[in-house]
C-alpha cells in the first residue's frame, strides 16, 4: 500500500478509534479485572492507558500544546466507555485542525515527530489495543482491509531496536508469525502480539 493522503490518514485514524470504541462499548464492570494480551495490564488498566493516550495526543496536538502535559490523565470515572468516547472525540478533533500534519508534536518521552507521524502512531495504537480489548472479552473484532494495510505500513517503520521495543519502550518485541498469515495477524506480530492469544483458563 502506498502512503495514504493526509485526508485518508485522518479518516483511517477516525475509523480505528470507532472500531476500538465498539469493543470498549461491550466491556462491563465485571470484565475490568480480566487479563489482556498486554501482560502487565488488566482490562481496566488497559482502558485507562487508552484513555490517557487519547487525552495525551489531543493535548500534544493543541496549538499551543497543553501544559502541563496530560499523558497520565487516565481517570475513567464510573463510565469507561464514556471516558473512551470523550477522549477519542477530543483527539480526532485535535488531529483535524488545518496544518496539523506538518507541525512538530512532542509524543511523551519518545521524542518530537511530524503531526502526520503522530496520527499514524496513534492509529496503530488504537487499532491493536482495540483487538486487545476484544480478545480479552471474546467478542468479534474485524478491521477492514484498508485499515489493516494502513496499520501495516505504519508498523513496518517501527525500528527493531531495544530503544523502540521491549521493556520500557513504546512497543513489545516482534512476535514471529507464519509468512502466509493474514495481514492483521502480521500486524499483531509486528507490534508484539501473539495472534493466538486467549484468556487463560
C-alpha atoms as one frame of an Amber mdcrd trajectory, in Angstrom:
protein
   0.000   0.000   0.000   1.282   3.471  -0.833   1.129   6.085   1.897  -2.413
   7.445   2.267  -3.089  11.113   1.693  -3.450  13.312   4.758  -7.242  13.268
   4.411  -7.262   9.490   4.050  -4.943   9.033   7.028  -7.214  11.143   9.213
 -10.230   9.121   8.068  -8.422   5.844   8.750  -7.438   7.117  12.192 -11.061
   8.014  12.974 -12.194   4.570  11.802  -9.591   2.861  14.009 -10.908   4.714
  17.060 -14.502   3.876  16.171 -13.626   0.190  15.774 -11.847   0.125  19.134
 -14.778   2.014  20.641 -17.206  -0.707  19.548 -15.133  -3.237  21.500 -14.880
  -0.934  24.533 -18.669  -0.466  24.470 -19.080  -4.191  25.232 -16.949  -4.115
  28.384 -18.866  -4.457  31.656 -17.714  -3.602  35.151 -17.314  -7.331  35.799
 -14.729  -7.501  32.992 -12.279  -4.925  34.322 -10.070  -7.434  36.142  -9.709
  -9.698  33.104  -6.210 -10.362  31.742  -5.245  -8.917  28.368  -2.543  -9.611
  25.757  -0.678  -6.715  27.396   0.707  -8.902  30.168   1.303  -6.039  32.581
  -2.289  -4.745  32.370  -5.716  -5.937  33.360  -8.535  -4.813  31.088  -9.311
  -1.887  33.380  -5.665  -0.800  33.286  -5.598  -1.143  29.503  -8.669   1.087
  29.203  -7.026   3.669  31.423  -3.970   3.567  29.155  -6.108   4.018  26.025
  -7.948   6.981  27.523  -4.759   8.609  28.786  -3.110   8.201  25.372  -6.124
   9.742  23.647  -6.036  12.685  26.031  -2.262  12.945  25.753  -2.223  13.039
  21.966  -5.089  15.542  21.984  -3.193  17.791  24.388   0.057  17.475  22.452
  -1.749  18.303  19.207  -3.259  21.504  20.606  -1.770  24.812  19.456  -0.175
  25.725  21.794   0.255  22.260  23.348  -1.395  21.627  26.694   0.745  22.489
  29.689   1.355  20.635  31.859   1.291  17.503  29.658  -1.772  15.309  30.185
  -0.325  11.940  29.192  -1.180  10.400  32.552  -4.799  11.598  32.778  -6.345
   8.130  32.992  -9.443   8.748  35.113 -12.316   6.604  33.792 -14.863   7.805
  36.339 -17.795   5.399  36.581 -18.209   5.105  32.789 -15.173   3.633  30.979
 -16.926   3.689  27.606 -17.971   7.313  28.044 -14.427   8.259  29.036 -13.074
   6.485  25.961 -15.605   8.133  23.639 -14.959  11.615  25.011 -11.195  11.198
  24.751 -11.456   9.732  21.227 -13.602  12.651  20.090 -11.042  15.078  21.526
  -8.088  13.543  19.686  -9.936  13.247  16.367 -10.854  16.923  16.646  -7.270
  17.903  17.521  -5.841  15.997  14.552  -8.361  17.610  12.157  -7.004  21.154
  12.573  -5.648  22.531   9.264  -1.880  22.356   9.121  -1.545  19.836  11.943
   0.130  17.105   9.831   3.049  19.447   9.120   3.540  20.640  12.705   6.033
  19.173  15.144   4.473  17.231  18.031   6.115  16.036  21.241   4.952  12.487
  21.980   5.509  11.565  25.599   9.165  10.858  26.310   9.678   9.328  22.884
  10.580  12.498  21.017   9.274  15.071  18.583   7.570  13.930  15.382   5.712
  15.484  12.450   1.964  15.603  13.060   1.386  13.105  10.260   3.636  10.583
  12.026   1.781  11.196  15.305  -1.515  10.376  13.573  -0.053   7.105  12.303
   1.362   6.211  15.719  -1.978   6.790  17.390  -3.809   4.886  14.651  -1.841
   1.666  15.192  -2.006   2.065  18.979  -5.800   2.099  18.941  -6.156  -0.457
  16.157  -4.178  -3.048  18.105  -5.415  -2.094  21.571  -8.953  -2.479  20.223
  -8.043  -6.081  19.452  -6.577  -6.434  22.958  -9.930  -5.366  24.402 -11.973
  -7.571  22.078  -9.960 -10.759  22.631  -9.982 -10.151  26.384 -13.798 -10.274
  26.429 -14.105 -12.739  23.498 -16.012 -10.543  21.041 -15.598 -10.138  17.304
 -13.048  -7.631  16.001 -12.700  -7.271  12.239 -10.695  -4.345  10.882 -11.359
  -3.775   7.192  -8.526  -4.476   4.729  -7.801  -0.801   4.066  -7.373  -0.122
   7.774  -5.128  -3.159   8.206  -2.991  -2.146   5.224  -2.516   1.329   6.667
  -1.606  -0.158  10.038   0.963  -2.461   8.434   2.529   0.452   6.565   2.998
   2.353   9.822   4.051  -0.624  11.953   6.678  -1.713   9.430   8.543   1.544
  10.125   8.930   0.886  13.860  12.646   0.128  14.324  13.514  -3.311  15.644
  15.861  -1.948  18.307  15.951  -2.051  22.144  15.166   1.676  22.199  11.896
   1.074  20.331  10.900  -2.402  21.542  10.873  -4.297  24.796  10.665  -3.264
  28.472  10.129   0.466  28.876   9.821   1.061  25.112   6.751   2.080  23.151
   6.280  -1.381  21.589   6.864  -5.004  22.573   9.357  -7.155  20.712   8.082
  -8.615  17.468   6.319 -11.982  17.635   7.047 -14.280  14.666   4.010 -15.314
  12.623   3.860 -17.610   9.563   4.753 -15.951   6.290   1.331 -16.759   4.861
  -0.576 -15.422   7.887  -3.446 -12.983   7.234  -2.418  -9.336   7.169  -3.982
  -8.488  10.512  -2.112 -11.336  12.195   1.093  -9.986  10.640   0.273  -6.577
  12.091  -0.297  -8.073  15.539   3.053  -9.853  15.339   4.841  -6.689  14.255
   3.508  -4.941  17.336   4.382  -7.695  19.793   1.163  -9.684  19.958   0.603
 -13.400  19.540  -2.456 -13.725  17.254  -3.365 -16.956  19.058  -3.572 -15.284
  22.499  -6.642 -16.275  24.516  -7.803 -15.578  28.049  -6.089 -18.134  30.325
  -8.438 -20.812  31.620
